[in-house]
Coordinates of C-alpha atoms in Angstrom, one line a residue:
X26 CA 0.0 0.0 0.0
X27 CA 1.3 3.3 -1.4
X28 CA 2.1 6.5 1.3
X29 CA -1.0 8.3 0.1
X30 CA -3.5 5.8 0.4
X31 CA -2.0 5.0 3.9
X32 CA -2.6 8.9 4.7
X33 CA -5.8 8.6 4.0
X34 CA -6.5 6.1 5.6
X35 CA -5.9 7.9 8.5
X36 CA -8.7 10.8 8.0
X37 CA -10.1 10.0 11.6
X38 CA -6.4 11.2 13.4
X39 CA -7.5 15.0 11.8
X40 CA -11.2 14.8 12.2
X41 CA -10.8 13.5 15.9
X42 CA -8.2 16.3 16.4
X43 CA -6.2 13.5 17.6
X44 CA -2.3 14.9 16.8
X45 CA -3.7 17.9 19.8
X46 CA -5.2 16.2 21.9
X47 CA -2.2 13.1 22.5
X48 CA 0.0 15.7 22.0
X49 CA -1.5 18.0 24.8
X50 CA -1.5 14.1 27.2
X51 CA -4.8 12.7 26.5
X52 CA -3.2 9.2 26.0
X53 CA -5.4 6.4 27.9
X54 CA -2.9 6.5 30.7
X55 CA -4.1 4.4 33.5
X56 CA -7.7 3.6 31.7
X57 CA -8.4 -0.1 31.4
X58 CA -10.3 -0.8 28.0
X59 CA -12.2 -4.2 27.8
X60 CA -12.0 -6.0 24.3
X61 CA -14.8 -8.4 23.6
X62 CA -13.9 -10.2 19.8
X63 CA -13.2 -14.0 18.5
X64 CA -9.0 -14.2 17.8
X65 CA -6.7 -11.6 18.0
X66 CA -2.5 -11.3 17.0
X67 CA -0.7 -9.3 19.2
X68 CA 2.3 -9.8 17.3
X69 CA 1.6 -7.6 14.8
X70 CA 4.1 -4.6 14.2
X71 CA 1.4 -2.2 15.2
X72 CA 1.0 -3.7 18.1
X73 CA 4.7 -3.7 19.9
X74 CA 5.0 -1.5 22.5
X75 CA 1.4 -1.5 23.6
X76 CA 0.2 -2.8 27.1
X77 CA -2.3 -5.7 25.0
X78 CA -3.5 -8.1 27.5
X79 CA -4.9 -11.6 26.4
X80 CA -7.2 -12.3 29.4
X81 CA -8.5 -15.5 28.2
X82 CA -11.1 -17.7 26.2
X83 CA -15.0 -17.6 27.7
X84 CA -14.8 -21.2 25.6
X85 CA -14.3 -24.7 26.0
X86 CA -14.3 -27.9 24.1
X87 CA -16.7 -29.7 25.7
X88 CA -15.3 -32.7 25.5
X89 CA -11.4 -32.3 27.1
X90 CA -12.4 -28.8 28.2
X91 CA -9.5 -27.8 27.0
X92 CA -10.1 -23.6 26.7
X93 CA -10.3 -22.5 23.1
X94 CA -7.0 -21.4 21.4
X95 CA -7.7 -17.5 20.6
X96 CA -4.4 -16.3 19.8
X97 CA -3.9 -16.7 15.9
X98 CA -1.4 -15.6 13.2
X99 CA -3.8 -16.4 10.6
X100 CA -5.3 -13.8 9.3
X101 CA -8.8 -15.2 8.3
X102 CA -9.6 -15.7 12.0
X103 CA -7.3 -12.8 14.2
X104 CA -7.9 -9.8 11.6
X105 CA -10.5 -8.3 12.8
X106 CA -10.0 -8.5 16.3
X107 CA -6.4 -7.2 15.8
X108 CA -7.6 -4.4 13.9
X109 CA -10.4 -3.7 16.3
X110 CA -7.3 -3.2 19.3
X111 CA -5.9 -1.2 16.7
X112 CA -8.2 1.3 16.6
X113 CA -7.3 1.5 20.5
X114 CA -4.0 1.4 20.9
X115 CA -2.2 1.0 17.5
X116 CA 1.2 2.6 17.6
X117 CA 1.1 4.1 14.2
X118 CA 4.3 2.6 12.9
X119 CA 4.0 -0.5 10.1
X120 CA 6.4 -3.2 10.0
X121 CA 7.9 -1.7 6.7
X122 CA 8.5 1.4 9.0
X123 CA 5.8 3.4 7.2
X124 CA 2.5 4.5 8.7
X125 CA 0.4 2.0 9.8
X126 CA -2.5 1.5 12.0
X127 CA -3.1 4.5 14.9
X128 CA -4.8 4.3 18.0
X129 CA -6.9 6.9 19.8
X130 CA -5.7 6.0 23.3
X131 CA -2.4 4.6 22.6
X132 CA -1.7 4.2 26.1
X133 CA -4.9 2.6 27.6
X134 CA -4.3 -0.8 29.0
X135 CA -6.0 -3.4 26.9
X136 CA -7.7 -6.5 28.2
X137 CA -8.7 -8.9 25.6
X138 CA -11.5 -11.6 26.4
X139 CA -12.1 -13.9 23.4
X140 CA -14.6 -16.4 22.3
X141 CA -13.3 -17.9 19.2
X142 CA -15.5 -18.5 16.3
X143 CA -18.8 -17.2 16.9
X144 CA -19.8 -20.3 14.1
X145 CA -19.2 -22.8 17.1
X146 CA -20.5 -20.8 19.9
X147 CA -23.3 -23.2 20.8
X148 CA -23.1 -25.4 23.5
X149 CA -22.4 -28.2 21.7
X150 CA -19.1 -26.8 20.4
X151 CA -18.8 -24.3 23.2
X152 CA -18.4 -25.4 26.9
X153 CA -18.2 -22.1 28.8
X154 CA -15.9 -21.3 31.0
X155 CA -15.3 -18.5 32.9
X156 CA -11.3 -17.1 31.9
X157 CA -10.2 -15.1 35.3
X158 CA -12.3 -16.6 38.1
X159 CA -10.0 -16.7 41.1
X160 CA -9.6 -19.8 43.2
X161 CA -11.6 -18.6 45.8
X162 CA -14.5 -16.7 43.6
X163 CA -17.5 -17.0 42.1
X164 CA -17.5 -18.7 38.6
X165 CA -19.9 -16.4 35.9
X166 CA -20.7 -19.7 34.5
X167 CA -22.5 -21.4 37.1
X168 CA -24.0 -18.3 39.6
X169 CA -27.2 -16.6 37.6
X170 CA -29.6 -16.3 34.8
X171 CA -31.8 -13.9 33.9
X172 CA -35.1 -15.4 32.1
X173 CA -38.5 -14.4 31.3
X174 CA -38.2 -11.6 33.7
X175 CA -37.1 -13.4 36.7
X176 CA -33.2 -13.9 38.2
X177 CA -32.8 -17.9 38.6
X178 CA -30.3 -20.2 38.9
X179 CA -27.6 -21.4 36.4
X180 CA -26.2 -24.8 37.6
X181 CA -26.0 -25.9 34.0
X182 CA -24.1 -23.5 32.9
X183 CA -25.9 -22.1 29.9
X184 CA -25.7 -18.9 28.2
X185 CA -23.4 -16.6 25.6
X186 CA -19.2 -16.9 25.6
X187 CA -19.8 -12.8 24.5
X188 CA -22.2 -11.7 27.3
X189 CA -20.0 -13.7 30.0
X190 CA -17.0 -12.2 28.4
X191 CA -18.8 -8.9 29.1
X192 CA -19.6 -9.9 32.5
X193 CA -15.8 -10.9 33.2
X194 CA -14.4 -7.7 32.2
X195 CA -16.7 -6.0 34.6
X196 CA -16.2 -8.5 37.2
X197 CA -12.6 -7.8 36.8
X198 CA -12.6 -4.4 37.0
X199 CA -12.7 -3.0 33.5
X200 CA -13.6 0.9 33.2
X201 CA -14.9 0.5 29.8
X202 CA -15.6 -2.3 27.5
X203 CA -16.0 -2.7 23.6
X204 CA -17.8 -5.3 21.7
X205 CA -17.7 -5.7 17.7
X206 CA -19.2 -8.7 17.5
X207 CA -23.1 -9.7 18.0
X208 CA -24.3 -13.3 19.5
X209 CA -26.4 -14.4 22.6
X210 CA -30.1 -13.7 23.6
X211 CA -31.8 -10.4 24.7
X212 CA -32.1 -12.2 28.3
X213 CA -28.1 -12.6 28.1
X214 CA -27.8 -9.3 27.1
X215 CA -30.7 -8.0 30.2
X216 CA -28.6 -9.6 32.7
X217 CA -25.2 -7.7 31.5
X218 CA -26.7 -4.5 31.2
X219 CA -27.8 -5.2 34.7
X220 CA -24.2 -5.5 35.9
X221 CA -22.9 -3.1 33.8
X222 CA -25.9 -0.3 35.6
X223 CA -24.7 -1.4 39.5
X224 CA -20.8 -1.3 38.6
X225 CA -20.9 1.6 36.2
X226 CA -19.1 0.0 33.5
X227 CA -20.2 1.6 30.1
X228 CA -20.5 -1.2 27.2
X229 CA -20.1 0.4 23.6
X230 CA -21.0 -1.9 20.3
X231 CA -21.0 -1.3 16.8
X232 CA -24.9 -1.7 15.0
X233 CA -25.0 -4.4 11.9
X234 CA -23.1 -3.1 9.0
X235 CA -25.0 -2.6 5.9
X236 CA -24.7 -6.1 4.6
X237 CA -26.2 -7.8 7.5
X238 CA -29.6 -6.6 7.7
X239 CA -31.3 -9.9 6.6
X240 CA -30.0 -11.1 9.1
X241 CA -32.0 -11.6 12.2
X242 CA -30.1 -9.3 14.9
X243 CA -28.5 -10.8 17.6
X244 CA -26.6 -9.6 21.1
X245 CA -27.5 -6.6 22.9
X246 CA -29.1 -4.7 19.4
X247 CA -31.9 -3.1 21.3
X248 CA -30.8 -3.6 24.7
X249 CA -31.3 -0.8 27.3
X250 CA -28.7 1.1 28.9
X251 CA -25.7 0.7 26.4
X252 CA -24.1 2.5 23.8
X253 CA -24.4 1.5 20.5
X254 CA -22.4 3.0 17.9
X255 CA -22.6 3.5 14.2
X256 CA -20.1 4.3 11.5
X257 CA -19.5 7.1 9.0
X258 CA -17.5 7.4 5.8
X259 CA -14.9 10.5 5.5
X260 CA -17.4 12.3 3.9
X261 CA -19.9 12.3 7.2
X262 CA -22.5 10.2 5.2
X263 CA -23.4 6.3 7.4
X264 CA -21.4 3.9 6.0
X265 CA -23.1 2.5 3.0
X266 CA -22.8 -0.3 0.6
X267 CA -22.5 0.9 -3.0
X268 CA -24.1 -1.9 -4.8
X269 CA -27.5 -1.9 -2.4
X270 CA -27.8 1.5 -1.4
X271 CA -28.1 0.2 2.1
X272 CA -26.8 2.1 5.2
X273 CA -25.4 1.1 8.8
X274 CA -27.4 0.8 11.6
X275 CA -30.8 -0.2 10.4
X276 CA -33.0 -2.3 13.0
X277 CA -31.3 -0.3 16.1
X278 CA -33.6 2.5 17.6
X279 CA -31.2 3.5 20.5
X280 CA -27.9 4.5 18.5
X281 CA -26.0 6.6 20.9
X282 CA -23.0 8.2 18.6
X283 CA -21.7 8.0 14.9
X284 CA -18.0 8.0 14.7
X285 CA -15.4 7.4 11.8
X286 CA -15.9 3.6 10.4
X287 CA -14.8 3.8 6.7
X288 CA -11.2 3.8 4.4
X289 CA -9.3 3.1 8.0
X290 CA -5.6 2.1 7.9
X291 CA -6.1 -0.9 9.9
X292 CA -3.2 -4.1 10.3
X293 CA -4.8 -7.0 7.7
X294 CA -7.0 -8.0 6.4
X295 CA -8.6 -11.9 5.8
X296 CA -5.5 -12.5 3.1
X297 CA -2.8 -11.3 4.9
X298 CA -1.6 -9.1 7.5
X299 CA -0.3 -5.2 6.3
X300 CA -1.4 -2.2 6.1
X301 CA -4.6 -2.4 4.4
X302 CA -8.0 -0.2 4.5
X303 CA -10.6 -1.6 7.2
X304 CA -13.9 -0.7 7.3
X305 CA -17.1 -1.6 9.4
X306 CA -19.1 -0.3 12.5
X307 CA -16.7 -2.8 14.5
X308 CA -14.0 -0.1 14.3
X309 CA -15.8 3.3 14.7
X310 CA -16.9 1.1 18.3
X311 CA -13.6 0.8 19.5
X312 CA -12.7 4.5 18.0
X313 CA -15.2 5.6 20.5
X314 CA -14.7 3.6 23.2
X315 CA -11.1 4.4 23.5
X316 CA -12.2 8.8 23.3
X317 CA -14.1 7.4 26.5
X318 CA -10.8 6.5 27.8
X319 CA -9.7 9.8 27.4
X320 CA -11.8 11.2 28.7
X321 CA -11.7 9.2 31.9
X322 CA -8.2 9.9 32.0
X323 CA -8.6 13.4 31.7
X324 CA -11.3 13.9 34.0
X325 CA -10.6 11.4 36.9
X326 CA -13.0 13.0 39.5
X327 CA -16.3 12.2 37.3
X328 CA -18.2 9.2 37.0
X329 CA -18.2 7.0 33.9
X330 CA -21.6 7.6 33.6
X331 CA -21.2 11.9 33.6
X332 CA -18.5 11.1 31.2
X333 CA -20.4 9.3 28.4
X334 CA -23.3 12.1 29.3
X335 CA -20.2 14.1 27.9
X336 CA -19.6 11.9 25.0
X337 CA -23.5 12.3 23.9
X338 CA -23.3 16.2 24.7
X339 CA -20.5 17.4 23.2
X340 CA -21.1 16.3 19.7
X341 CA -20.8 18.0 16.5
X342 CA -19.1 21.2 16.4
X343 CA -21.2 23.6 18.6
X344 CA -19.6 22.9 22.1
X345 CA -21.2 21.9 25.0
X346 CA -25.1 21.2 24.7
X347 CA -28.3 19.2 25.6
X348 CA -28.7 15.4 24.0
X349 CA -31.0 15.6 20.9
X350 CA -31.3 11.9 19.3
X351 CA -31.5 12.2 15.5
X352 CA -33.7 10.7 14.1
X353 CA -31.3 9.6 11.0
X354 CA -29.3 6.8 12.6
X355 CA -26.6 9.5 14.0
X356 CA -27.8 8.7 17.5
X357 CA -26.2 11.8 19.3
X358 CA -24.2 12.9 16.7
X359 CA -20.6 13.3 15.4
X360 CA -18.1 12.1 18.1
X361 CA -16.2 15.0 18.8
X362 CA -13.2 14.3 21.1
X363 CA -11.7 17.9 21.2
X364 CA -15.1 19.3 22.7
X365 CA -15.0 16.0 24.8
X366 CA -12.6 16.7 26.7
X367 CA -12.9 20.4 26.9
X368 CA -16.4 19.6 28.5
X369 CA -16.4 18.9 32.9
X370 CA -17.8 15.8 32.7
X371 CA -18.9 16.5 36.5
X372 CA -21.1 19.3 35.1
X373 CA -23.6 16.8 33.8
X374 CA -26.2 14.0 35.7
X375 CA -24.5 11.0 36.9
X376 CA -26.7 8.2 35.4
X377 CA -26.7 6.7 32.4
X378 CA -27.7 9.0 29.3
X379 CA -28.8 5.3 27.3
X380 CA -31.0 4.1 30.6
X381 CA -34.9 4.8 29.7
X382 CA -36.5 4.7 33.1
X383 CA -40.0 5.1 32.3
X384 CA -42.4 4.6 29.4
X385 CA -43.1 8.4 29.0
X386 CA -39.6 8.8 27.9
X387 CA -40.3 10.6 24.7
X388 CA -37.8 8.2 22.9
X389 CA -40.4 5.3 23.7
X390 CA -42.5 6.8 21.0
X391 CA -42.5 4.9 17.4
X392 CA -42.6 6.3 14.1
X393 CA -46.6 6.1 14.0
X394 CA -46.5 8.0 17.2
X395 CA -47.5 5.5 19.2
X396 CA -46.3 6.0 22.9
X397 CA -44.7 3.4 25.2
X398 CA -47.2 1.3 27.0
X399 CA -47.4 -1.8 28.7
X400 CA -48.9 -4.7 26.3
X401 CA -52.6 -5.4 27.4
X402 CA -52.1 -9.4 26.1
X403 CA -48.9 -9.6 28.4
X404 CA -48.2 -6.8 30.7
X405 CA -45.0 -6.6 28.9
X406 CA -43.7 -2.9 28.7
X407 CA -43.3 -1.5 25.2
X408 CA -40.7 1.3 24.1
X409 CA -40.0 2.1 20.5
X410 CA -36.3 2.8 21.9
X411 CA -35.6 -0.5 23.5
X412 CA -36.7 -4.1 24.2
X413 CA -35.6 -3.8 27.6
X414 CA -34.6 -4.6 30.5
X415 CA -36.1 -1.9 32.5
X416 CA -35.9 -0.5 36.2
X417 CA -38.1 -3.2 37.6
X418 CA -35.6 -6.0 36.6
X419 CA -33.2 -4.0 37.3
X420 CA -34.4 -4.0 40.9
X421 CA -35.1 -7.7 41.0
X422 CA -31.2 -8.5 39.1
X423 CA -29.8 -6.4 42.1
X424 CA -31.8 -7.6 45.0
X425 CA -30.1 -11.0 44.6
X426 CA -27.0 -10.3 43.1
X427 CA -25.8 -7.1 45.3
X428 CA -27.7 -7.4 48.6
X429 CA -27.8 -11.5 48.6
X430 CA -31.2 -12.1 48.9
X431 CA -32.3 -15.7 48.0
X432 CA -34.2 -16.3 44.7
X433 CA -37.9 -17.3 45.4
X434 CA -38.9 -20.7 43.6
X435 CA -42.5 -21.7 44.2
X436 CA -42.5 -20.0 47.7
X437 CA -39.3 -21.5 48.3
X438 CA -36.0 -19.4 48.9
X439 CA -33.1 -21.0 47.5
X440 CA -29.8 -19.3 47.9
X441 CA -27.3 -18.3 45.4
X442 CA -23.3 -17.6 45.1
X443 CA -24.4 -14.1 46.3
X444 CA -26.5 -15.1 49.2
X445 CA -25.6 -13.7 52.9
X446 CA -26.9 -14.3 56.3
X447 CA -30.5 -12.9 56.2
X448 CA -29.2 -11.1 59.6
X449 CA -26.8 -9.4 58.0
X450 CA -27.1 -5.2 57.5
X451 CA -27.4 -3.9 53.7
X452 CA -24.3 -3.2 51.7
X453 CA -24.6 0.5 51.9
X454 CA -23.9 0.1 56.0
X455 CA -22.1 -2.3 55.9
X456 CA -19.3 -0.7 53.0
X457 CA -20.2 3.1 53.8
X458 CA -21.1 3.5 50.4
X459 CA -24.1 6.5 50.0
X460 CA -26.5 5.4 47.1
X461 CA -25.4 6.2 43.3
X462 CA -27.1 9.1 41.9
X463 CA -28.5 6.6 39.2
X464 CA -29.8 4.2 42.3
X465 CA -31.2 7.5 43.8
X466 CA -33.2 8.3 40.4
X467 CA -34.5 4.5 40.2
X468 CA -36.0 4.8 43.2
X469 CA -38.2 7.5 42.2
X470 CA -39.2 6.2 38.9
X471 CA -42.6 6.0 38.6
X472 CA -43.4 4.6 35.7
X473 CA -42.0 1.5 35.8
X474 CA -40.6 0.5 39.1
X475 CA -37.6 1.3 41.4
X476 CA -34.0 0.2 42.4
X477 CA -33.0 -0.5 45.6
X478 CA -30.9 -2.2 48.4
X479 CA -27.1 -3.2 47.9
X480 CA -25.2 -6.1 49.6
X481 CA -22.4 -8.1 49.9
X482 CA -21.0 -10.8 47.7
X483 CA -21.3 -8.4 44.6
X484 CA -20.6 -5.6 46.3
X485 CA -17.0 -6.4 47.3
X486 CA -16.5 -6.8 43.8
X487 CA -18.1 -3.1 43.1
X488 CA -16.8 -1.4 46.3
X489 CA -13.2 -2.9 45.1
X490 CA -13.7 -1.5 41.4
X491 CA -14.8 2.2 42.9
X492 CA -11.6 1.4 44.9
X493 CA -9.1 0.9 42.5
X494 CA -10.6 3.7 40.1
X495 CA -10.0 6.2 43.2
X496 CA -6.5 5.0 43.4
X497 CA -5.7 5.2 39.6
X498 CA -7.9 8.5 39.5
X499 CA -6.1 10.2 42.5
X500 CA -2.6 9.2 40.7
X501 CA -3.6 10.8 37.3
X502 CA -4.1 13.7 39.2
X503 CA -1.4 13.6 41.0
X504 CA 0.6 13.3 37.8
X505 CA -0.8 16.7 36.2
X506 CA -0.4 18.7 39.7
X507 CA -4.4 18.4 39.9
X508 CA -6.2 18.1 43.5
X509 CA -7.4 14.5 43.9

């Protein structure tokens, strides 16, 4: 590949303003960035240097449990995973010694959680296993489900090797995580957007290219409370396929952001590895996923959740403002990093911008007009923005995973990995820990329920997360001469 067609290739380092803003230490620095993908090659010249992290394999084969091999030199199968941790962390140097691929937070620590091919991610090719349970913890694999509305038990150890990946990273302490790849139910998808609400872990994924829309979605498309991103080409326009006309992002109603996802420099492709142009909603996820890093970097005393209220308010070009959702599959807007990180993330409400607490949420309304409601034939709620889960599940999910209480089976308590003694006192007295402001707004929603309580098992794993962020935070700050 020719020096001008590697230059542009890189049209997302000027439009993100990203030569300033590394330049001026907006690097990642200290800001753990959760990779969810099949293979990845972290020998690849763009990669040296970088702090890449292969965490592990959320698969098995079932029959000598072996875990699943998910480091690969072969390009058909470690491309695009490669070339998604690219987009985070890609040192800009080729193995010719030319440009090559170039990463928004080139200094973000990188944690990559695999699952191999997504064609033999079913349980009959796919034992799951759980990649960084510690000897003494609580295996993801075999604690709970979430079904039909109701938290129950998972001694079989069914599910999605992409959702427990999810789960993992925020188990392990993640601060944000980035998916480009779809698989698993909505109910997988309901329980980690439950854990990803009580942790304050934001989870960004790309919306099904423009080739895939046949297809029957999969994942978290729909899912409330997380951050779906689409792509756009140089010229601002969705991606789009030339032969069908089609654009990105069709099917999804809750798009939060559009960032760059077309003509990138990216490491390989499926023939071989090189400096080659990538293109694909997978890589404007990452692309924004690692400006939240910044960002978290940069402003250490906010929230995650005032920070991506940044990401959604600072779009386009006119600085600081309130969120409007277009209605043209730009969810937000532009990502705008410079006006990102200009912005006090502290400034805004500390919940979660994507969360829809109640069915008179304007964005609940469908392109008849029809307003949310709650389904006469089921009782089921019904938003145009989201399939769920909503604040009453929410409520249920963190009864029994965060304050321990048993799940009820036919009038029967039966306790879980996160039970406690009933005598014990809530989490909040017995960690200190004052309610989130997004807990405090749950509990006054009125439309469709309210969050409460916090406890023990879980919330050793939460208060030691909001631990280790305050340590990393307070050491950023140190770093720039800020007050922690």
């Amino acid at each position: 590949m020719g020096a001008d067609e590697r230059a542009e290739g890189l049209w997302h380092v000027d439009m993100l303003g990203l030569d300033a803003v590394q330049a001026e230490g907006a690097t990642g620095e200290g800001v753990t960035i959760a990779v969810i993908d099949t293979f990845i090659n972290p020998d690849v010249p763009e990669l040296q240097g970088a702090d890449v992290q292969v965490r592990g394999s959320t698969c098995a084969d079932p029959e000598t449990g072996a875990p699943r091999q998910i480091v690969s030199d072969d390009p058909a199968h470690a491309a695009h995973g490669t070339n998604v941790v690219s987009m985070l962390v890609g040192t800009g140097q080729a193995g010719d010694g030319g440009p090559g691929a170039r990463g928004v937070a080139p200094d973000a620590e990188v944690w990559f959680y695999g699952v191999g091919s997504l064609d033999a991610a079913d349980p009959e090719h796919c034992a799951l296993q759980d990649p960084t349970v510690e000897a003494d913890g609580i295996d993801l694999t075999r604690d709970l489900s979430w079904f039909a509305g109701e938290v129950e038990e998972n001694i079989q150890g069914l599910g999605d090797p992409t959702a427990l990946a999810a789960r993992a990273a925020i188990r392990d302490g993640a601060d944000v995580i980035t998916m480009s790849v779809l698989s698993g139910s909505s109910a997988n998808w309901e329980q980690v957007a439950f854990e990803s609400m009580i942790a304050e872990v934001p989870i960004v994924f790309g919306v099904l290219n423009p080739l895939r829309e046949l297809m029957l979605p999969a994942g978290p498309i729909g899912t409330n409370g997380l951050f779906p991103v689409n792509a756009i080409e140089p010229d601002g326009r969705l991606l789009t396929d030339r032969e069908t006309g089609k654009s990105s992002g069709m099917l999804s109603n809750n798009i939060a952001v559009a960032a760059p996802g077309d003509q990138l420099l990216g490491v390989g492709g499926a023939d071989g590895w090189g400096p080659t142009l990538i293109a694909g909603t997978s890589y404007a996820t990452p692309i924004t996923a690692a400006a939240v890093a910044l960002a978290l970097e940069q402003h250490p005393e906010a929230t995650p959740f005032q920070v991506m209220q940044a990401v959604l308010r600072t779009t386009g070009t006119g600085g600081a403002h309130d969120i409007e959702w277009a209605q043209d599959r730009l969810g937000a807007g532009y990502l705008n990093v410079p006006e990102l990180l200009a912005a006090d993330p502290r400034n805004f409400p500390d919940e979660n911008p994507q969360w829809v607490t109640s069915l008179e949420d304007p964005r609940c309304v469908d392109a008849e007009g029809t307003e949310g409601h709650f389904d006469e034939s089921n009782g089921l709620p019904r938003c145009h923005w989201t399939t769920g889960p909503f604040p009453e599940g929410l409520d249920k999910y963190r009864a029994v995973y965060v304050d321990g209480e048993p799940i009820m089976t036919l009038d029967e308590p039966i306790e879980t990995p996160y039970s406690k003694p009933q005598t014990d006192a809530g989490a909040e007295a017995q960690t200190g820990r004052e309610p989130s402001t997004v807990s405090s707004h749950l509990r006054t929603s009125v439309a469709l329920g309210a969050v409460s309580l916090v406890g023990l098992a879980a919330a050793g794993v939460i208060v030691w997360r909001s631990a280790a962020r305050r340590a990393r935070s307070r050491g950023r700050s140190e770093e720039r001469g800020e007050a922690s």
